[in-house]
XYZ file of C-alpha atoms in Angstrom:
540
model
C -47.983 36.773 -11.440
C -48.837 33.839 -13.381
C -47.547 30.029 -13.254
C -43.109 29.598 -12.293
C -41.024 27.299 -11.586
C -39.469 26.086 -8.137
C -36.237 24.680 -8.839
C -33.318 23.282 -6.298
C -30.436 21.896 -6.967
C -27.907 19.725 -4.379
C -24.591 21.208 -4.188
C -21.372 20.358 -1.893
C -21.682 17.337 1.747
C -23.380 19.657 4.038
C -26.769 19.235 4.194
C -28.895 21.182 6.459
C -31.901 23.165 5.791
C -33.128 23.347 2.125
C -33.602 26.818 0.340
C -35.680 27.681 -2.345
C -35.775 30.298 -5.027
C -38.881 30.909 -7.192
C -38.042 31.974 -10.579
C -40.869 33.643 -12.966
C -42.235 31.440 -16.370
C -40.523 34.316 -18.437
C -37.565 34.413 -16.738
C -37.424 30.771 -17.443
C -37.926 30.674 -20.624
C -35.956 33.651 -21.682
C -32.569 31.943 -20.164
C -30.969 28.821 -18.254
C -32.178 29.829 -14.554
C -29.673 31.260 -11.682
C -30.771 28.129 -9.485
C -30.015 28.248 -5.331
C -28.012 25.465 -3.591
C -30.360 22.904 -1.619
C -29.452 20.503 0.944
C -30.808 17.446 2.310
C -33.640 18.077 4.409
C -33.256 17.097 8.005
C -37.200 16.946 9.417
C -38.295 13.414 9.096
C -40.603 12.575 6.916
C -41.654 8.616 7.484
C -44.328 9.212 10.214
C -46.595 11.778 8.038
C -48.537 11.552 5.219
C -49.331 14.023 2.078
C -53.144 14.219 0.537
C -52.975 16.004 -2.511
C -56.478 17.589 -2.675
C -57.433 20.120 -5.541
C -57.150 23.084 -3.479
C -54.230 22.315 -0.991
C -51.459 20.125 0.470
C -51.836 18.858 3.713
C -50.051 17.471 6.647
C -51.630 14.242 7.789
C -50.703 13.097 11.155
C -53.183 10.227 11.865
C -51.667 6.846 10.494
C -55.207 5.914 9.764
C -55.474 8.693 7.218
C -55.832 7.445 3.299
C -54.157 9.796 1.323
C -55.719 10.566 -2.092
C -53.376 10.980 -5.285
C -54.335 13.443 -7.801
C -51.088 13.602 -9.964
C -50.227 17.197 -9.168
C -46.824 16.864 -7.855
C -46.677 20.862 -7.560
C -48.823 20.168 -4.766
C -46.150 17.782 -3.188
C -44.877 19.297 0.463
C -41.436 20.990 -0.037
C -39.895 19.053 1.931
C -40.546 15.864 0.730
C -40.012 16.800 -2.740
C -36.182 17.602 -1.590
C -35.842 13.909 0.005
C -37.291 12.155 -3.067
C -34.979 13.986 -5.370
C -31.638 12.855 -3.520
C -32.857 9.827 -3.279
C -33.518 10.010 -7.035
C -30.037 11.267 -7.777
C -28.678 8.926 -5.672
C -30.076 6.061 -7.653
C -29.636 6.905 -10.704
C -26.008 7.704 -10.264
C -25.357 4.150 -8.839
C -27.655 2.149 -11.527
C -26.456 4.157 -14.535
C -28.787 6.342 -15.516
C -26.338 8.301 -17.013
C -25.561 10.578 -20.249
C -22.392 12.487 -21.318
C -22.454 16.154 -20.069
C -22.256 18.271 -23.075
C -20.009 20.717 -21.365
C -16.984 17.812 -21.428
C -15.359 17.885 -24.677
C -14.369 13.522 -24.531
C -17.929 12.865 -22.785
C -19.235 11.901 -25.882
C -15.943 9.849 -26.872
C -14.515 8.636 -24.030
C -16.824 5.866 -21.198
C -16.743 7.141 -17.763
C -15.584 11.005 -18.729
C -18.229 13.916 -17.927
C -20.386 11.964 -16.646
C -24.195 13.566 -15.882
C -27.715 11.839 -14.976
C -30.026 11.570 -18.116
C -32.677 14.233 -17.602
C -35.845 12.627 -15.594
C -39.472 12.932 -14.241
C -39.038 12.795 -10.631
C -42.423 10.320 -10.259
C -44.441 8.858 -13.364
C -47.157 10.349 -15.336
C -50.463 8.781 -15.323
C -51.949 7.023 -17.938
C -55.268 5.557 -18.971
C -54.753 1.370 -18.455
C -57.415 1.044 -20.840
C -55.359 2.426 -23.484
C -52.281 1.126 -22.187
C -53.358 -2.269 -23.607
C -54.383 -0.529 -26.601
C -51.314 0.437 -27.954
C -49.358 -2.842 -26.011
C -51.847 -4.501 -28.945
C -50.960 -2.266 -31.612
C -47.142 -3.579 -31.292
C -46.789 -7.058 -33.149
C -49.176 -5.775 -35.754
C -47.304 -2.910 -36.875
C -44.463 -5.104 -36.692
C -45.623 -7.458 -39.454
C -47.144 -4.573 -41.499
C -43.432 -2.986 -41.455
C -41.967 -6.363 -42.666
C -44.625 -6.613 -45.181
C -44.536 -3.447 -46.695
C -40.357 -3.561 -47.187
C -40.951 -6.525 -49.394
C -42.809 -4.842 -52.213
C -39.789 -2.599 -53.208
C -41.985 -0.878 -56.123
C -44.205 0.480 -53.935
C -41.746 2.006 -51.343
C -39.768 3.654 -54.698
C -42.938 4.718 -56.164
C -44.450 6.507 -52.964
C -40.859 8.039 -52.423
C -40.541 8.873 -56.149
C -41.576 12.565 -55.959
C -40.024 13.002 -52.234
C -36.750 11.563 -54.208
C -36.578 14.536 -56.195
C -36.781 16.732 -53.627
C -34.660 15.661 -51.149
C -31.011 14.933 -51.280
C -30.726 12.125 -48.196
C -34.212 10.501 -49.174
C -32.604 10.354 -52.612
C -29.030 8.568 -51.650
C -30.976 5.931 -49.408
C -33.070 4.866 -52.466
C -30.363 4.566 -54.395
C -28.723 1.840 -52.513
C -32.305 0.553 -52.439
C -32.521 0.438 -56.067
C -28.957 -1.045 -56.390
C -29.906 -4.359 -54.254
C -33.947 -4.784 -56.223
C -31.416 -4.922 -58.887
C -29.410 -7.606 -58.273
C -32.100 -9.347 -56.688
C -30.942 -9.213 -53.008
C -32.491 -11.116 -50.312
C -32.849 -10.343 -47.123
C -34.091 -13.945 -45.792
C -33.199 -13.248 -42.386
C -34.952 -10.069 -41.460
C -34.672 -8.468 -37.434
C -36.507 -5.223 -36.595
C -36.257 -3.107 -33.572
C -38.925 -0.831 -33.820
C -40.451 2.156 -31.392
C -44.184 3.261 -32.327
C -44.954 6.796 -30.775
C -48.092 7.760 -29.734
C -50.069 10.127 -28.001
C -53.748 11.008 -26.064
C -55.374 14.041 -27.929
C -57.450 15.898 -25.656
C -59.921 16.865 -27.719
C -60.949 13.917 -29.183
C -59.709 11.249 -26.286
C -57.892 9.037 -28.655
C -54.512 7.601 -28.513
C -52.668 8.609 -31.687
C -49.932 7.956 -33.427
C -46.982 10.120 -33.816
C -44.419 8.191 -36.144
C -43.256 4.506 -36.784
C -39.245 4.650 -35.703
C -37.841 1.436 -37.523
C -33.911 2.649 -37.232
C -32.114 3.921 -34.431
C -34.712 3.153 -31.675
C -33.303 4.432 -28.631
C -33.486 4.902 -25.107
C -34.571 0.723 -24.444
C -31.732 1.291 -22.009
C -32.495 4.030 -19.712
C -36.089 3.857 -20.384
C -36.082 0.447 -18.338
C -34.316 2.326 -15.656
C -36.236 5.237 -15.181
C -39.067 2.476 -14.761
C -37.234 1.261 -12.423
C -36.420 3.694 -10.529
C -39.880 5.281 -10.146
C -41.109 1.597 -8.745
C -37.635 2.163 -6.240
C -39.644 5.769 -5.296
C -42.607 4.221 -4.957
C -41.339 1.574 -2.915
C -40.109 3.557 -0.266
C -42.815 6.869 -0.362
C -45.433 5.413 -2.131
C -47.750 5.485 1.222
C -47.054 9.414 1.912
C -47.952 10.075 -1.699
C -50.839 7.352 -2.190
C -49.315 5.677 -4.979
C -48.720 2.030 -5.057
C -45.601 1.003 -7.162
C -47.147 -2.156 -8.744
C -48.714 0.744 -11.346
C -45.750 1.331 -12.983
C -45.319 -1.460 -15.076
C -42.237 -3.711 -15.764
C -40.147 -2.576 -18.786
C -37.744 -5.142 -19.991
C -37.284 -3.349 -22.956
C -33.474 -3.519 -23.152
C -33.979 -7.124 -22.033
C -35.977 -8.388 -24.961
C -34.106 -6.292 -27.410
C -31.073 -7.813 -26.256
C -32.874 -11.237 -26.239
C -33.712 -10.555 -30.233
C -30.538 -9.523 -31.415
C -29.234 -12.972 -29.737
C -31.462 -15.158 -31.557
C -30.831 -13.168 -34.843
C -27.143 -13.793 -33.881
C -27.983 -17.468 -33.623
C -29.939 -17.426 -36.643
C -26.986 -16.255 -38.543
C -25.005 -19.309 -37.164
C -21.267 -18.210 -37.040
C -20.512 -18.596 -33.610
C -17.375 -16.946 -34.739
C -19.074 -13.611 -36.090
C -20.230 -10.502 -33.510
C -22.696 -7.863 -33.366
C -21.241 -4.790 -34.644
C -23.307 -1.507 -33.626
C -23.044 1.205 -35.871
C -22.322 4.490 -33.788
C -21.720 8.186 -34.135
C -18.204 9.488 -33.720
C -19.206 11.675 -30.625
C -22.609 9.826 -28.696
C -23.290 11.559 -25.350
C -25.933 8.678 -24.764
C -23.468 6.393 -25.336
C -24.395 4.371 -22.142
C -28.065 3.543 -23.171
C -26.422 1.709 -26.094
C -23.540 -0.027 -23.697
C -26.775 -2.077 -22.104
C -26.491 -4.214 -24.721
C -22.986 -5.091 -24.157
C -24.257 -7.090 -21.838
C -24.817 -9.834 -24.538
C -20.911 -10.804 -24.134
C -21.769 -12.111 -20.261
C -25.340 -13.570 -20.938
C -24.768 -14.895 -24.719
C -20.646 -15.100 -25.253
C -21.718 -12.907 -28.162
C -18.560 -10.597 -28.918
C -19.701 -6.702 -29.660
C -18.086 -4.362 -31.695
C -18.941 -0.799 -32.224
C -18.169 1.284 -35.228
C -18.407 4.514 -36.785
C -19.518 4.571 -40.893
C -15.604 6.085 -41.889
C -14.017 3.215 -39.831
C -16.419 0.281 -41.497
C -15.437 2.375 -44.608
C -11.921 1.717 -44.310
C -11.463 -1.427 -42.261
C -14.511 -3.354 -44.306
C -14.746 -5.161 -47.037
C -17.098 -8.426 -48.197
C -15.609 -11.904 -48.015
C -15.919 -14.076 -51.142
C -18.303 -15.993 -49.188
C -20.920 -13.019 -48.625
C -19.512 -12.344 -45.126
C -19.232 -8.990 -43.861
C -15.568 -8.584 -42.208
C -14.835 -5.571 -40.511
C -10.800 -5.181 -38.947
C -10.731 -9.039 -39.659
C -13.812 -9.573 -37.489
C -16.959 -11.075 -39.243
C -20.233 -9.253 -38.664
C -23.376 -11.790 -38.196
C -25.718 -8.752 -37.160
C -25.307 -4.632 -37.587
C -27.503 -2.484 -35.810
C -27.578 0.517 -36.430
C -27.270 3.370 -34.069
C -26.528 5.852 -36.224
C -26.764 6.412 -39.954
C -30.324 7.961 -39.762
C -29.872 11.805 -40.586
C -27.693 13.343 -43.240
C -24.969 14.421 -40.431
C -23.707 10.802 -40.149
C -22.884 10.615 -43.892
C -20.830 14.181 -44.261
C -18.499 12.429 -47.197
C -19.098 9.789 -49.698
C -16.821 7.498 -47.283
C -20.003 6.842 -45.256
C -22.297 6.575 -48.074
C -19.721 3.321 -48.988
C -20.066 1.629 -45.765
C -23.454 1.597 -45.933
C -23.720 0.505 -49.349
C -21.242 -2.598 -48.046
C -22.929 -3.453 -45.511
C -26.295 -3.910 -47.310
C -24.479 -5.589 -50.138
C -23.198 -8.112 -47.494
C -24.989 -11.499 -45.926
C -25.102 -9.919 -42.274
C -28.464 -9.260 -40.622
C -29.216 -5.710 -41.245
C -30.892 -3.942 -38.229
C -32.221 -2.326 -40.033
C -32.194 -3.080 -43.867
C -32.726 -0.830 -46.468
C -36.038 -1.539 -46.803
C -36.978 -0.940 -42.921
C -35.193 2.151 -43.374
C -37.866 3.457 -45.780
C -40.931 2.160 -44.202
C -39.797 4.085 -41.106
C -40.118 7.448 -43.505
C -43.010 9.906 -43.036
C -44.039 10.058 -45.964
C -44.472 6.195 -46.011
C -46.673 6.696 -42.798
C -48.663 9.410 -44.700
C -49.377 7.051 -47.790
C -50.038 4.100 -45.635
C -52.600 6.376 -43.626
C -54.190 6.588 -47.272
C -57.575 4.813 -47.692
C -56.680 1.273 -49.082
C -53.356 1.150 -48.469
C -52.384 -0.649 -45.486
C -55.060 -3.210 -46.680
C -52.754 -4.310 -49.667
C -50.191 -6.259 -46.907
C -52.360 -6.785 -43.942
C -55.512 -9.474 -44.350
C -56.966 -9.360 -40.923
C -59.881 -6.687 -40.901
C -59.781 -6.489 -36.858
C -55.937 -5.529 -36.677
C -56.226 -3.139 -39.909
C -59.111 -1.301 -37.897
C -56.736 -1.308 -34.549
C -54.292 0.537 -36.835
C -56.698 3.201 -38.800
C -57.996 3.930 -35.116
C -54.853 4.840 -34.318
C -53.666 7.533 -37.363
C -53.681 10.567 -36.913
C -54.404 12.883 -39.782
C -51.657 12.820 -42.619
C -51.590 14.971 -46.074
C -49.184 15.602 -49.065
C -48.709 18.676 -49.671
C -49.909 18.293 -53.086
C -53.648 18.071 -51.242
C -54.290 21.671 -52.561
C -57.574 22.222 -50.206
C -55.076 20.845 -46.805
C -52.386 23.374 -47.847
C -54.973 25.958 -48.075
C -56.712 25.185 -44.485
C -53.296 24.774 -43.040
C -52.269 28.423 -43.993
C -55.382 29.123 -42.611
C -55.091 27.702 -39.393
C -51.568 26.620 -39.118
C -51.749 26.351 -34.973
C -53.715 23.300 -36.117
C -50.687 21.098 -37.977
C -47.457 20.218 -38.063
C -45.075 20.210 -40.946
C -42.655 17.134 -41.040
C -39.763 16.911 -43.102
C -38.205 13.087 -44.089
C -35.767 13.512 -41.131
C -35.290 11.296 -37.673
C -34.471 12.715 -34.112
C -35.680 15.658 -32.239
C -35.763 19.593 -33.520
C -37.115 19.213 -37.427
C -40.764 20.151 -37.312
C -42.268 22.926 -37.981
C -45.205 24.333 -36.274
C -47.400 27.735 -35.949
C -46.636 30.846 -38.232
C -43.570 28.909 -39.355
C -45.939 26.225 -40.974
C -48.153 29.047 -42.770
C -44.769 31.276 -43.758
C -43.336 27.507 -45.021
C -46.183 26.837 -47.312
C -46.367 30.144 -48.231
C -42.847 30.103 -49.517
C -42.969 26.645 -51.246
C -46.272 27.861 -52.977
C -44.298 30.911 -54.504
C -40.964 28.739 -55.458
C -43.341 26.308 -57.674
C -41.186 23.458 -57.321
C -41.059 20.310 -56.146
C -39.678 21.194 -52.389
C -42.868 20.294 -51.322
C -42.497 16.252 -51.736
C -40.017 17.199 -48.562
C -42.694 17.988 -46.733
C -46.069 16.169 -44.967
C -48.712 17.764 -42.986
C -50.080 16.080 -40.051
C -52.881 16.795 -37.880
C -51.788 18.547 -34.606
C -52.367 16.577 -31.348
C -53.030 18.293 -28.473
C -52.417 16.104 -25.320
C -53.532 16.625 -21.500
C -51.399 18.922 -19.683
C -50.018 17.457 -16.411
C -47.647 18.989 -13.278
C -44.630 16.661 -13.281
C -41.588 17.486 -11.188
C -38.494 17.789 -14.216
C -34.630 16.851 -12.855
C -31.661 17.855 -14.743
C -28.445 18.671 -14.010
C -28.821 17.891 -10.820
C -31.822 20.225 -10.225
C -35.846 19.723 -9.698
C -38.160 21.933 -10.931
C -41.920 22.297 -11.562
C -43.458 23.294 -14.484
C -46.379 22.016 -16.898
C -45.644 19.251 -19.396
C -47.195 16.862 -21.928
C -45.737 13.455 -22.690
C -45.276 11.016 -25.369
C -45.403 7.384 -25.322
C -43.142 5.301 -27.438
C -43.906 1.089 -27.656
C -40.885 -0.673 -28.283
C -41.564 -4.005 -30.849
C -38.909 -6.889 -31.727
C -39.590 -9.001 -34.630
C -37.430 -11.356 -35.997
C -37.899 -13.792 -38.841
C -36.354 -16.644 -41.045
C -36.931 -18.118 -44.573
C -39.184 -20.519 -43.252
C -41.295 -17.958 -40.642
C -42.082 -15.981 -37.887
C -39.655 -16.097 -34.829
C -40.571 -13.797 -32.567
C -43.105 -10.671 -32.955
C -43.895 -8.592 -29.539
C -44.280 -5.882 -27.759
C -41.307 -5.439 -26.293
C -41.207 -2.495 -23.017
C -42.009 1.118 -23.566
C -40.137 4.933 -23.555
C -42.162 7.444 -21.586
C -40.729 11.361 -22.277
C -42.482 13.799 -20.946
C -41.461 17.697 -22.224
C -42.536 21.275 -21.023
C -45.942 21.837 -22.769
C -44.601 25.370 -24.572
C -41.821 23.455 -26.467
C -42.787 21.947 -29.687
C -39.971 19.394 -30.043
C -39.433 16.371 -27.831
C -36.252 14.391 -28.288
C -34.345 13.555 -24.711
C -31.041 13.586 -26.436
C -31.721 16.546 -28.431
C -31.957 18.034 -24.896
C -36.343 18.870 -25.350
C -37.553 16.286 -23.244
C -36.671 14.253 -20.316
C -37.202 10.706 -19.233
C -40.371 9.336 -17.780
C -42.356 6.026 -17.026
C -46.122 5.292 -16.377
C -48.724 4.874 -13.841
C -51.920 3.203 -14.431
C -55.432 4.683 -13.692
């Protein structure tokens, strides 16, 4: 019959005994499943514990009895499983673990309307601590290489030169580059909130790197919760399971990226002026970026959100270099939004953020972050040579080379030709942000294939990059309300803050971590996009 899916949802205040329907993988797959109402199991659960063994589940009377975790939470008894995910829901629901629910036209406008729990792992995924410090390491250095490399603007315009040609939004985001290299712009206060993806290939056992995100980092927010709430699980069933909660490490990512865009705020020094996030019109995760309101009750920093059209039409730039937006001056603008072509559908957006760069406010993040976050900047970096033009330090350029994965142009004749080959064995990126823009199997071969007989220049759009294939693991997936099983691989994203002045350095860390963990057949894995779901991580 091959590998399904248990799923259960919780329906209605009467709980009594939980039901289950199994539902086939291709049933699954083909559409949203039909899933059965649950209830709150009613058989106690405090006096027993579970051994997960490789061949079974058992019951374990005898208090003595050290269960042994193996990380297949298929194998978890039923029963449990149903207490751990009301719990779950419970705690989310109350801490704010929470997303818009697509199916309410004003969730995505209005706070508090339509309200649904971000999709979550139920417990965390396991991951090598050994490597865990690895890429905790690799933080502050890519940091300083990001900051280094958006100060030689030549380079960034010459490595984008041929993807300029070839792609419209690439094109418009250079040109507002080129307009402040010529008039000589400074940026001498420079902030960046950056999330470096990464991860463990199976076949070779390396951690590598997926992409560099320098704008539009998200999920600091409800990443630190889900963290949280796993330790909360952990805390209270950890001994049935065999898990110890001290294993999932602290994440005070929204914290520190909080704490850095107060001290760029300070830098700036116009207690007067407020942080003004730049935001979609319609932003279902609206509630990962309203963590950062709290600023107002820990800083007295005011916060302002706007859209591009309204910072369009309600901006303009003091005489003084001050950004003033409704009458409010701007010290910092981070931008949530901004990063794919939908957010600039009229030349009204393309304005604002042409303003805004043109302005003395701390960009978050500039221009020139913007580009170094581009994949085709990560493939010319991964170039031998290149990242050793901005970094001295031989140990932390080898700490990033370990790291990078394989990355071609397309105008590396002999890669195009082994990826039509073998296409199962790359991915095709396109100079785009957020989830649902690769490319991958037959499409990558038919792709090339159709660039190749164009003959132009469509393929600066384009990289290749070497296909990772992670470990497989048996996570426990809620959403909407529902649990299911299935088999999943998952991505690890370390959150960096780096801030610096004039005269140096202010602060350059590691700064908390995004776990998403997706269902090993889909390709894509953005949360938001609706791929992947929230996780954290256990040490082995």
């Amino acid at each position: 019959m091959g590998f399904g899916y248990f799923t259960c949802c919780y329906s209605g205040t009467n709980y009594t005994t939980p039901s289950l329907r199994y539902v086939s993988s291709s049933a699954f797959r083909r559409k949203s499943p039909s899933f059965s109402f649950c209830s709150f199991p009613t058989k106690p659960m405090s006096q027993q514990h579970i051994t997960l063994t490789s061949s079974n589940v058992e019951t374990v009377n005898d208090s003595s009895t050290q269960p042994i975790p193996l990380f297949d939470y298929h194998r978890i008894d039923e029963q449990l499983l149903h207490n751990i995910a009301y719990d779950a829901l419970v705690w989310a629901s109350l801490h704010g673990l929470l997303m818009g629910d697509k199916s309410v036209q004003r969730s995505g406008t209005d706070p508090g309307v339509g309200l649904v729990h971000a999709p979550f792992a139920l417990l965390p995924t396991l991951f090598p601590e050994s490597q865990w410090r690895q890429v905790c390491e690799l933080a502050p250095i890519f940091n300083e290489l990001v900051d280094r490399v958006s100060l030689d603007g030549k380079f960034l315009q010459e490595a984008l030169s041929r993807t300029k040609k070839a792609d419209k939004f690439t094109s418009r985001l250079l040109d507002i580059h080129s307009k402040m290299l010529e008039i000589n712009k400074k940026e001498e206060i420079r902030l960046g909130l950056h999330r470096s993806d990464y991860m463990l290939d199976e076949n070779t056992k390396s951690l590598l790197q997926i992409e560099l995100n320098t704008i539009s980092s998200s999920f600091a927010g409800l990443g630190s919760l889900v963290s949280e709430l796993h330790r909360s699980i952990l805390s209270r069933y950890g001994k049935l399971l065999g898990l110890d909660s001290q294993k999932v490490p602290a994440n005070g990512a929204v914290s520190q990226y909080a704490e850095a865009l107060a001290k760029a705020w300070s830098e700036y020094n116009d207690p007067r002026a407020a942080i003004m996030i730049v935001v979609q019109a319609e932003e279902r995760n609206m509630y990962d970026q309203h963590f950062l309101s709290e600023l107002y009750n820990t800083h007295h920093i005011a916060i302002v959100r706007k859209t591009l059209a309204e910072i369009d039409e309600e901006g303009e730039i003091l005489p003084d270099g001050t950004l003033s937006v409704d009458g409010q001056a701007i010290a910092v603008v981070y931008f949530r939004a901004g990063y794919t072509p939908v957010d600039y559908p009229s030349e009204s957006e393309w304005r604002a953020r042409l303003l805004m760069e043109q302005s003395s406010a701390i960009k978050c993040p500039s221009i020139s972050y913007h580009l170094v976050g581009t994949k085709k900047i990560q493939q010319e970096l991964a170039k031998p040579g290149v990242i050793e033009r901005f970094l001295e330090k031989k140990d932390d350029i080898a700490k990033l080379r370990e790291c990078f994965a394989g990355l071609w142009s397309l105008d590396d004749s002999d890669i195009v030709r082994k990826a039509i080959e073998s296409p199962e064995l790359f991915v095709m990126k396109p100079q785009r942000e957020g989830g649902g823009n690769n490319i991958y199997g037959d499409a990558v071969r038919e792709t090339l294939l159709k660039l190749q007989k164009a003959g132009s220049e469509e393929d600066a759009a384009y990289i290749l990059m070497q296909r990772i294939f992670p470990t497989v693991s048996a996570p426990v997936l809620m959403r909407n309300g529902c649990w299911h099983k299935d088999h999943a691989i998952s991505e690890l994203g370390i959150f960096g803050t780096y801030l610096r002045n004039k005269d140096g350095v202010i602060m350059n860390n590691q700064s908390g971590y995004l776990m998403r963990t997706k269902i090993s057949s889909s390709d894509e894995g953005g949360v938001a996009a609706g791929f992947a779901v929230l996780d954290s991580v256990y040490l082995t």
